Short mmCIF file of C-alpha atoms in Angstrom, two decimals:
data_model
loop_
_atom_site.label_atom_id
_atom_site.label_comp_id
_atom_site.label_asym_id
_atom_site.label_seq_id
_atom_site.Cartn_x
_atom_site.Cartn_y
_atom_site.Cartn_z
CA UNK A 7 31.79 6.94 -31.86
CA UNK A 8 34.13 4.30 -30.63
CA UNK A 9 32.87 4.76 -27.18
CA UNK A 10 29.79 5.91 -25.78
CA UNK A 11 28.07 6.23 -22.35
CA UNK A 12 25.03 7.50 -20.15
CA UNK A 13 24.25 7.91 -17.09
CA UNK A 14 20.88 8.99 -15.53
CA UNK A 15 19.26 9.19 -12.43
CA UNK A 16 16.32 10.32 -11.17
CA UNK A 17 14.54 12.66 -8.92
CA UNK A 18 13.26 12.36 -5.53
CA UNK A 19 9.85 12.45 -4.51
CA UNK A 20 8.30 14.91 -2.05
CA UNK A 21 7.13 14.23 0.98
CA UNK A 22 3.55 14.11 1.51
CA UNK A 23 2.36 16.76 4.43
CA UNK A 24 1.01 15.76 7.93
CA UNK A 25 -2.50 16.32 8.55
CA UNK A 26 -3.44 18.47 12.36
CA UNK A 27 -5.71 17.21 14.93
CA UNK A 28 -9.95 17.18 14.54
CA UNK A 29 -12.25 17.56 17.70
CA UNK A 30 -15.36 17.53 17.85
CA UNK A 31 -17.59 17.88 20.75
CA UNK A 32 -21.23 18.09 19.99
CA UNK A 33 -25.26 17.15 20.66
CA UNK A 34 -28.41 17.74 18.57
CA UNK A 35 -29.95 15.74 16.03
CA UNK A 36 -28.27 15.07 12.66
CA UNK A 37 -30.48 14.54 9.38
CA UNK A 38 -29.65 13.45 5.72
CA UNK A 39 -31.61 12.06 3.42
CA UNK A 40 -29.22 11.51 0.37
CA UNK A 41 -26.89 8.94 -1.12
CA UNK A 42 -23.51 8.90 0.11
CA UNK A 43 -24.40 11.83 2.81
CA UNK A 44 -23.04 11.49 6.39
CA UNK A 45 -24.68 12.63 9.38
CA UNK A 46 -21.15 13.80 10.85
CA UNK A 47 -17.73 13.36 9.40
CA UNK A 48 -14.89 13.70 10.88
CA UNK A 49 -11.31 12.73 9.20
CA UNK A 50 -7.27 13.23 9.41
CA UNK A 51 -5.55 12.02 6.55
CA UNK A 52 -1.72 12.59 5.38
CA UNK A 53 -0.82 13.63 2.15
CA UNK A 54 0.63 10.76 -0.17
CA UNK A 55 4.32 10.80 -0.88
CA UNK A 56 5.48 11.62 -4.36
CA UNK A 57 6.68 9.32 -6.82
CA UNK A 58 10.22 9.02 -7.90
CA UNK A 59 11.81 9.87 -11.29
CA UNK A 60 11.71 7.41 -13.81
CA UNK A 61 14.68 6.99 -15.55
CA UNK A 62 15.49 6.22 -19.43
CA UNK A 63 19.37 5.52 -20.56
CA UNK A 64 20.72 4.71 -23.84
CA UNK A 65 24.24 4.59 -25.07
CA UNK A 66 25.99 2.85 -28.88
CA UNK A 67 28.97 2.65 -30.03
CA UNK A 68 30.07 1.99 -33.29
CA UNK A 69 33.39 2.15 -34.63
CA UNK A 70 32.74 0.97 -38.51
CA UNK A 71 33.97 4.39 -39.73
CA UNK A 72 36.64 4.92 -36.83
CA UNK A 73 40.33 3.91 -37.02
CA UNK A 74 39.85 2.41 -33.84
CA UNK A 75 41.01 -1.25 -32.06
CA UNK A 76 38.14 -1.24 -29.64
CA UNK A 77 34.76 -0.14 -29.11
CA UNK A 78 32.60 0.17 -26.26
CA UNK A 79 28.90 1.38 -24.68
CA UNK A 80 27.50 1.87 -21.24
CA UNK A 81 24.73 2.55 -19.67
CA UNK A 82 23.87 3.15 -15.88
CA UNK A 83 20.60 4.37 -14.34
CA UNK A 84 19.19 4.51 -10.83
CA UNK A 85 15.83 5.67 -10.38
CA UNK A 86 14.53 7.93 -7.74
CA UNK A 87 13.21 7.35 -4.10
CA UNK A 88 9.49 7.46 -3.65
CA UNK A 89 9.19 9.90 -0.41
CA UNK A 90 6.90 8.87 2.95
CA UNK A 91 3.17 9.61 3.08
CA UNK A 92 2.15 12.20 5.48
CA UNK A 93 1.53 11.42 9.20
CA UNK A 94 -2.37 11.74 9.74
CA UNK A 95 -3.63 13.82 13.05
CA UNK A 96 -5.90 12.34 15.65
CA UNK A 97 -9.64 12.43 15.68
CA UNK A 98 -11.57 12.94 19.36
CA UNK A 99 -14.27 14.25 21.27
CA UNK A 100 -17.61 13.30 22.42
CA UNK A 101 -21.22 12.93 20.82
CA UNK A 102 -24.65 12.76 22.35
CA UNK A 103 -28.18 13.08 21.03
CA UNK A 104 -29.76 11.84 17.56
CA UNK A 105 -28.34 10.58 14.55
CA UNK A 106 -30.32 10.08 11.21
CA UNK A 107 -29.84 9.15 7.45
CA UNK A 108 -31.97 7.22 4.82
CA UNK A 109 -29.54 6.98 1.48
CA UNK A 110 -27.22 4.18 0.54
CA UNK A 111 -23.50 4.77 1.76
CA UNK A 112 -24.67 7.48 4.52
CA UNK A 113 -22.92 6.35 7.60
CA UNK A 114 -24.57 7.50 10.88
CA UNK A 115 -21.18 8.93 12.84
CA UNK A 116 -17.75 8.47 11.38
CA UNK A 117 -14.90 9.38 12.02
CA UNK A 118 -11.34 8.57 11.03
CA UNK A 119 -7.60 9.22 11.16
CA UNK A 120 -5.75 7.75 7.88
CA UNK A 121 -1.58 7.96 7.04
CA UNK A 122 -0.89 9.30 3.59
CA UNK A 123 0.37 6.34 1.38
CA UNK A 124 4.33 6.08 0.40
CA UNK A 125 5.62 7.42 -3.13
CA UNK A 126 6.78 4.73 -5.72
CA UNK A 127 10.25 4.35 -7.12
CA UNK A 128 11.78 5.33 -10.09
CA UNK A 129 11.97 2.93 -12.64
CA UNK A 130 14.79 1.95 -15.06
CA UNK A 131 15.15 1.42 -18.78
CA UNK A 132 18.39 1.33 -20.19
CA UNK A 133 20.27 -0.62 -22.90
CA UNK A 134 23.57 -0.36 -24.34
CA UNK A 135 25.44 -1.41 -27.69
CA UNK A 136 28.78 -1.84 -29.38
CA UNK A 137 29.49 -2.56 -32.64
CA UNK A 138 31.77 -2.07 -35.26
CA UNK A 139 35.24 -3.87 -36.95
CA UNK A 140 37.67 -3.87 -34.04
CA UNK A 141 39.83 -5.99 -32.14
CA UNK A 142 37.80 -5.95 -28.75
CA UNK A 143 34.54 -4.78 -28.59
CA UNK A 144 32.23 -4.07 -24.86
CA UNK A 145 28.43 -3.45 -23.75
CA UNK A 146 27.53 -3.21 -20.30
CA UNK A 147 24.33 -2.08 -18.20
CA UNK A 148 23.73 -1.20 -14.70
CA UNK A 149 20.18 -0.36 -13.47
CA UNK A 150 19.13 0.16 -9.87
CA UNK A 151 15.19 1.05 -8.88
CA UNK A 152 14.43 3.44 -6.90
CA UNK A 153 12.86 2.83 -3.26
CA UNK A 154 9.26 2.88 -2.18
CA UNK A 155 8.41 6.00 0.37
CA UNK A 156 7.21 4.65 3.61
CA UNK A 157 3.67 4.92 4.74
CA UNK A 158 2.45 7.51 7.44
CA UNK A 159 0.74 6.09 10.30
CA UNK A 160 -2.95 6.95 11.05
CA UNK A 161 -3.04 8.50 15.13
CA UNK A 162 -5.59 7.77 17.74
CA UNK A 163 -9.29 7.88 16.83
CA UNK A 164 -10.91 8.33 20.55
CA UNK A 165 -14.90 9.61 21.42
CA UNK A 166 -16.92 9.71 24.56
CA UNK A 167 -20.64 9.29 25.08
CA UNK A 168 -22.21 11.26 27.89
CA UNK A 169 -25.16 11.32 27.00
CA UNK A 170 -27.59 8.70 25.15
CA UNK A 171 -26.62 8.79 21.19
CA UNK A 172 -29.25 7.35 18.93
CA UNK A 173 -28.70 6.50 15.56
CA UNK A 174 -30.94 5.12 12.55
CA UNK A 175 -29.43 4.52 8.88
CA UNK A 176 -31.83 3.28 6.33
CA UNK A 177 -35.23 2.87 5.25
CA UNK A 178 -37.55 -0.22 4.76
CA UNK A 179 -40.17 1.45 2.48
CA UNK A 180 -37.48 3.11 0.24
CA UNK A 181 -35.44 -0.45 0.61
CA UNK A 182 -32.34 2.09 1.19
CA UNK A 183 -29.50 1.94 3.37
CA UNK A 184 -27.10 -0.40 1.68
CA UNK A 185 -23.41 0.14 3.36
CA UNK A 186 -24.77 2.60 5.64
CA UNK A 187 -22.73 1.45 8.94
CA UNK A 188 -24.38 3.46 12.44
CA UNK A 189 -21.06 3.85 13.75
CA UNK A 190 -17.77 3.72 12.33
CA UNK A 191 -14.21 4.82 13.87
CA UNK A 192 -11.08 3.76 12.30
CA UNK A 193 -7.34 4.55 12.49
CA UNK A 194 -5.42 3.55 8.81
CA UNK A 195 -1.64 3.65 8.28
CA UNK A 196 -0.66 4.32 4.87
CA UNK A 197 0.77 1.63 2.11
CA UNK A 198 4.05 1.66 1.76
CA UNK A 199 5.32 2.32 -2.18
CA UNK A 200 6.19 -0.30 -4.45
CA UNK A 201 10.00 -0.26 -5.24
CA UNK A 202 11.23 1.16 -8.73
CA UNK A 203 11.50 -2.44 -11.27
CA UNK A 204 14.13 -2.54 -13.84
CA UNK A 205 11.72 -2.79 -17.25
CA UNK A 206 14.07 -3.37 -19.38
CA UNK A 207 18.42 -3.58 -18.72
CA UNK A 208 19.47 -4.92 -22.27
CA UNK A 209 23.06 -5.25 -24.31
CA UNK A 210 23.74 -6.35 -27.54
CA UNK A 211 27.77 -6.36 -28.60
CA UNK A 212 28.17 -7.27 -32.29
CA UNK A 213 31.60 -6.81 -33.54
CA UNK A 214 33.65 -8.69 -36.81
CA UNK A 215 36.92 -9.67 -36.24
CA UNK A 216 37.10 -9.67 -32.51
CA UNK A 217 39.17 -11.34 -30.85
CA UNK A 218 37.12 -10.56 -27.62
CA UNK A 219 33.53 -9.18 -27.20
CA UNK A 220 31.81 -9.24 -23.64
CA UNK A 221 28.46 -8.05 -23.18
CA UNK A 222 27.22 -7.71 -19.84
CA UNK A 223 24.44 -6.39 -17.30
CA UNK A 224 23.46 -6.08 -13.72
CA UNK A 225 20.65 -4.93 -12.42
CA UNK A 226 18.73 -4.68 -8.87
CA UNK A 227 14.58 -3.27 -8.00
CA UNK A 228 14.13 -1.02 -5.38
CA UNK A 229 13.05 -2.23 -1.75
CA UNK A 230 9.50 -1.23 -1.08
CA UNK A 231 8.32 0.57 1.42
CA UNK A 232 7.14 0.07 4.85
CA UNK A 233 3.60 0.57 5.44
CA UNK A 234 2.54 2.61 8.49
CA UNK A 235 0.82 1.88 11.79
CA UNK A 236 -2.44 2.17 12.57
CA UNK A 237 -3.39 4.55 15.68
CA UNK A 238 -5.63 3.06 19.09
CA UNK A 239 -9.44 3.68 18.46
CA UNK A 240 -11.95 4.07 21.59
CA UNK A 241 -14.97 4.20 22.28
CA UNK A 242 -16.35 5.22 25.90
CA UNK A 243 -14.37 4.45 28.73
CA UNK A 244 -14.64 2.56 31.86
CA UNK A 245 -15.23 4.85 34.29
CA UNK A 246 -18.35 6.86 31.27
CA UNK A 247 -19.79 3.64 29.59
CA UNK A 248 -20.99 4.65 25.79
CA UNK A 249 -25.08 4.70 26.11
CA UNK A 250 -26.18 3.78 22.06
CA UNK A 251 -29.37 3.02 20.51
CA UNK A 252 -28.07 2.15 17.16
CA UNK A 253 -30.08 -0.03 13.89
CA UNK A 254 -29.19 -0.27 10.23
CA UNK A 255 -31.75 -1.66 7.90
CA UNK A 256 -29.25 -2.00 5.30
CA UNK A 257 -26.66 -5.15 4.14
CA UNK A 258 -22.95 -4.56 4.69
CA UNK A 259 -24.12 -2.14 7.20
CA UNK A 260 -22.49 -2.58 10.57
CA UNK A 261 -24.00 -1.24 13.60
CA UNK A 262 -21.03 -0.24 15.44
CA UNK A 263 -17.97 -0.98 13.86
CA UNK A 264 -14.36 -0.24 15.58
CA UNK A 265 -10.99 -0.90 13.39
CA UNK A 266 -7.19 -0.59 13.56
CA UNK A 267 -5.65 -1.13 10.86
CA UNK A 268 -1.58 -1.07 10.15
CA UNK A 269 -0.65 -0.39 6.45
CA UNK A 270 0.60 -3.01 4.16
CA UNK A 271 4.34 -2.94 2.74
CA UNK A 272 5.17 -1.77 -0.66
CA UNK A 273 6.15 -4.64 -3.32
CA UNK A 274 9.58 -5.14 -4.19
CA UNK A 275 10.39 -4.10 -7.66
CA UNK A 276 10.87 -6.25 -10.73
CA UNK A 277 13.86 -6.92 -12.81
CA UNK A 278 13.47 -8.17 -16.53
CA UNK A 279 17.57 -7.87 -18.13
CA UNK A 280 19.11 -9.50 -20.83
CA UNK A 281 22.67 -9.57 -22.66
CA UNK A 282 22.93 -10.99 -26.08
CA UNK A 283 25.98 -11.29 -28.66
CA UNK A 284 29.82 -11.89 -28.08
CA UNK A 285 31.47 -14.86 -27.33
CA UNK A 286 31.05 -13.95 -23.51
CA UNK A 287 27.67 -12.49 -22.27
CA UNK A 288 26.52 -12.54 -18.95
CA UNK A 289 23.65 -11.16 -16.64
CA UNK A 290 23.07 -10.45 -12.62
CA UNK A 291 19.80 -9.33 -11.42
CA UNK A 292 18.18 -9.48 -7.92
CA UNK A 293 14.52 -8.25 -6.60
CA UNK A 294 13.94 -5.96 -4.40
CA UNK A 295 12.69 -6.72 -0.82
CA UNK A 296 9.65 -6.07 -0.01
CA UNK A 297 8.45 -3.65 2.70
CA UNK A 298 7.31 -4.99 5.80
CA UNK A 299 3.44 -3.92 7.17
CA UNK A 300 2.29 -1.69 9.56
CA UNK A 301 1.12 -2.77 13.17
CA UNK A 302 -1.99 -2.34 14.37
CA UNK A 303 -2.80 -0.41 18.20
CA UNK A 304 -5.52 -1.21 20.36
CA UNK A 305 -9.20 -1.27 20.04
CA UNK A 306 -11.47 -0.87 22.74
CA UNK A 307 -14.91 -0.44 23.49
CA UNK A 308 -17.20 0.50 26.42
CA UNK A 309 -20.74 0.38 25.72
CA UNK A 310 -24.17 -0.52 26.33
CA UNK A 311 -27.67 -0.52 24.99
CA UNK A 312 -29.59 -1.95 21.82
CA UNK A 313 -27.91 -2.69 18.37
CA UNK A 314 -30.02 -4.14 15.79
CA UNK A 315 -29.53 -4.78 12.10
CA UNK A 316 -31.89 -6.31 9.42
CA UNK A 317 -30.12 -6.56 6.27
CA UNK A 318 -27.22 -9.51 5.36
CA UNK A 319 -23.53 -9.54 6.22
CA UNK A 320 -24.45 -6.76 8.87
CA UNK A 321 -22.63 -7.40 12.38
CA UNK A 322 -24.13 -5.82 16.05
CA UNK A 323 -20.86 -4.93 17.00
CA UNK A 324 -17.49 -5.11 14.86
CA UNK A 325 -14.13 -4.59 16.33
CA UNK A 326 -10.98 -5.39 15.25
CA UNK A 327 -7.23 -4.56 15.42
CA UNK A 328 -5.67 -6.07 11.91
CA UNK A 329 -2.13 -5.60 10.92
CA UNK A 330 -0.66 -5.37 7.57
CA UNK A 331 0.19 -7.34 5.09
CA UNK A 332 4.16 -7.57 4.04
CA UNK A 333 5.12 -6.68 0.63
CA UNK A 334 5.89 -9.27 -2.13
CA UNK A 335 9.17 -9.51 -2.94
CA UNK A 336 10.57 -8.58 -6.32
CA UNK A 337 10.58 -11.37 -9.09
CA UNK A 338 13.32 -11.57 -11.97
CA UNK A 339 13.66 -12.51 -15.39
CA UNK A 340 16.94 -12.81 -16.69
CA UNK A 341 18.81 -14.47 -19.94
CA UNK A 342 22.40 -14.47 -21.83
CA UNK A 343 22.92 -15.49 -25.11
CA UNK A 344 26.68 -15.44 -26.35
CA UNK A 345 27.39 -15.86 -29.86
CA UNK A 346 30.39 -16.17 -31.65
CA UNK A 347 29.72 -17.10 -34.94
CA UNK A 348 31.10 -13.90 -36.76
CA UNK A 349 33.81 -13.15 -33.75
CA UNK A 350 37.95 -14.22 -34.64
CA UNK A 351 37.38 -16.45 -30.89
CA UNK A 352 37.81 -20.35 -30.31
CA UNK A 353 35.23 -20.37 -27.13
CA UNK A 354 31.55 -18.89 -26.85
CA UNK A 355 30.26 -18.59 -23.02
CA UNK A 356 26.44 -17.21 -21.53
CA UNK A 357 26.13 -17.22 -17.95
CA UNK A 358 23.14 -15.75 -15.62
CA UNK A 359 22.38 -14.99 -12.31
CA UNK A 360 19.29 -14.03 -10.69
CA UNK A 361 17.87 -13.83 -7.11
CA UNK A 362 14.19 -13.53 -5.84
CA UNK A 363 13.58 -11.06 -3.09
CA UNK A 364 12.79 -12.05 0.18
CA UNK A 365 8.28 -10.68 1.11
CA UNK A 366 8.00 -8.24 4.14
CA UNK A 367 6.86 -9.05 7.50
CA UNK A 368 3.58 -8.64 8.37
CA UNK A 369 2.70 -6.34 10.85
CA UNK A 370 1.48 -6.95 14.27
CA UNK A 371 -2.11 -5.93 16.04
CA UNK A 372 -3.13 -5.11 18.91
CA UNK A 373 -5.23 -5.62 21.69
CA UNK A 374 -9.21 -5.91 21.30
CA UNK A 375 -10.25 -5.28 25.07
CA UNK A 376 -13.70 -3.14 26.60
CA UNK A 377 -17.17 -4.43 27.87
CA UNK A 378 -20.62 -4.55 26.77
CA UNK A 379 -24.37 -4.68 27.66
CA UNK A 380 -27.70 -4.75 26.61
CA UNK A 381 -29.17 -6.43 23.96
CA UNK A 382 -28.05 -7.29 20.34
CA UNK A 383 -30.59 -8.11 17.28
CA UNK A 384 -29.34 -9.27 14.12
CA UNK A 385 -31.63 -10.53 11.12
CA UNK A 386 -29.77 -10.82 7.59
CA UNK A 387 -27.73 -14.44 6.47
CA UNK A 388 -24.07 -13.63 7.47
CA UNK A 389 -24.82 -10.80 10.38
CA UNK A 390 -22.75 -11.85 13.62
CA UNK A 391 -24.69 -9.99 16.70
CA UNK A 392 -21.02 -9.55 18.84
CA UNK A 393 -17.60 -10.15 16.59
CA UNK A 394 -14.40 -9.09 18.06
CA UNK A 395 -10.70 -10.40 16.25
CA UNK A 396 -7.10 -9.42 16.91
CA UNK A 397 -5.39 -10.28 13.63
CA UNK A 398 -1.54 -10.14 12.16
CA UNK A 399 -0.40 -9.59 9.08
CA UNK A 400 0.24 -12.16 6.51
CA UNK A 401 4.15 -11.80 5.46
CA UNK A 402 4.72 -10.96 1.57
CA UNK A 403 5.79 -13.86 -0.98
CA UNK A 404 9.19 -14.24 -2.49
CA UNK A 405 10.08 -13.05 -5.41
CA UNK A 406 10.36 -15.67 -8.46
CA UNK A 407 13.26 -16.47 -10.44
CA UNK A 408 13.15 -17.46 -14.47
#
């Protein structure tokens, strides 16, 4: 017909469920002897948010067989909202007596409390046409992403000692023990999603005879997400220093290794439009933002005793508080081509517009903070015997404009 439109829009995401408290309070002796097999494990972790509805819109018009003066097609879409992770639960207790495992990937003790990751946007294709032998003929698009879910945040990760823990990862004879950390306690926030991008916003207007045809489009990706904090983690206390006898034989296999770690922001989505035809066409598009990271929370340590490691890139004692990375913002592509060569018009005009998003923030950390004694013993290239870092977040990138 003459005129013709669409509109669309997508679905919502569903949030991703919260994960309950672990404790653990326990002594013995702990054995494995396989790949990838723990000697305890204890985790929290959200549920991920759900993704948004895509979205596809079409519309054309044609009025070559209608006794019609105009003709004219539309299209709008918006694209749903990613929903937030799930907030994780915290992870606590105490631990005494002997811990032992011989396989690659077979961490001693670890434990962990991790935020479920934000949902994506919905994404938008749409396009739009008119055609047909009239006196004014119209396209136009309008396309809007969706935005990324937030991340949940990861809670406190917190174990005492009261008693001496031993633990041995590894195996010489066997050469075994690759990424087998002793200890490992971490608190995660969840990414944040990545905004809903326009992938394609296009017109075309073709009309004979016009004495006016305008083809136009505007389009904007969705803001992503913010990514979620990452909870305190502790080990011993001042008033019950940890007592640990810990050695990897292992590379990449930390003997005690402490993290916070904030989520990073969602990227901003893309926007790729164009309008071609008429003797006035004309674009707008603009990235979305991108989400800003998570902060980090506080590590700290109390501990004394031996901590050895043979193999490379293996550290005595790791801690760190590290805070996440901003989200890059949303780039755009964007052209107009007018053309007027079979239009009844004396002028022929393209114009765009298009603007990068701005990057997230990066989130901050927190304090590193504790004491230590005894004696460290590192042997591989690349193994630091005592490594402690409080480190922000780098902020996102701009979006880019062609």
């Amino acid at each position: 017909g003459n005129l013709s439109a669409s509109f669309a829009m997508g679905g919502n995401g569903g949030a991703g469920g919260s994960a309950s408290n672990v404790n653990f309070y326990g002594k013995g002796t702990y054995i494995t002897k396989g790949a990838s097999s723990y000697g305890v494990l204890l985790q929290s972790i959200g549920g991920g948010g759900g993704q948004g509805g895509a979205v596809t819109s079409n519309a054309s018009a044609s009025a070559s067989s209608a006794n019609s003066s105009f003709s004219f097609g539309a299209s709008g879409g918006t694209g749903g909202t990613g929903a937030g992770g799930g907030q994780a639960g915290s992870v606590s207790g105490s631990i005494a007596g002997a811990i032992s495992t011989t396989g690659d990937g077979s961490y001693g003790f670890f434990a962990q409390s991790v935020g479920g990751g934000g949902g994506a946007g919905g994404s938008v294709t749409n396009s739009a046409s008119s055609s047909g032998n009239v006196k004014v003929a119209a396209s136009a698009t309008f396309g809007m992403g969706g935005k990324g879910g937030r991340g949940g945040s990861g809670q406190a990760v917190s174990f005492q000692v009261p008693n001496t823990l031993t633990i041995s990862t590894g195996n010489v004879s066997l050469n075994s023990g690759t990424g087998s950390h002793g200890l490992l306690l971490q608190s995660i926030g969840g990414g944040g999603g990545t905004g809903g991008s326009i992938i394609g916003s296009n017109v075309a207007t073709s009309a004979s005879n016009a004495s006016f045809s305008f083809g136009g489009s505007g389009a904007a990706g969705g803001a992503g997400g913010a990514g979620g904090s990452g909870g305190s983690v502790t080990l011993g206390s001042a008033r019950q220093i940890a007592d640990l006898v810990v050695q990897t034989r292992g590379d990449n296999a930390n003997a005690v290794f402490l993290q916070s770690i904030g989520g990073g922001g969602g990227a901003g989505g893309s926007v790729n439009n164009a309008a071609s035809g008429g003797n006035l066409s004309a674009t707008f598009a603009m990235g979305g933002s991108g989400g800003s990271g998570g902060s980090a929370s506080a590590v700290n340590f109390y501990g004394k005793g031996t901590y050895i490691t043979t193999g490379t890139s293996s550290y005595g004692v790791l801690l760190q508080s590290i805070g996440g990375g901003g989200g890059q913002g949303g780039s755009v592509t964007s052209n107009a081509s007018s053309d007027a060569k079979s239009a009844n018009s004396n002028f022929s005009f393209g114009a765009t517009a298009g603007v990068g998003a701005d990057g997230g923030g990066g989130g901050q950390a927190g304090a590193v903070t504790g004491s230590i004694a005894g004696a460290i013993t590192t042997v591989g290239d690349g193994s630091i015997g005592f490594f402690a870092q409080s480190v922000g977040g780098g902020g996102g990138a701009g979006g880019s404009v062609t």
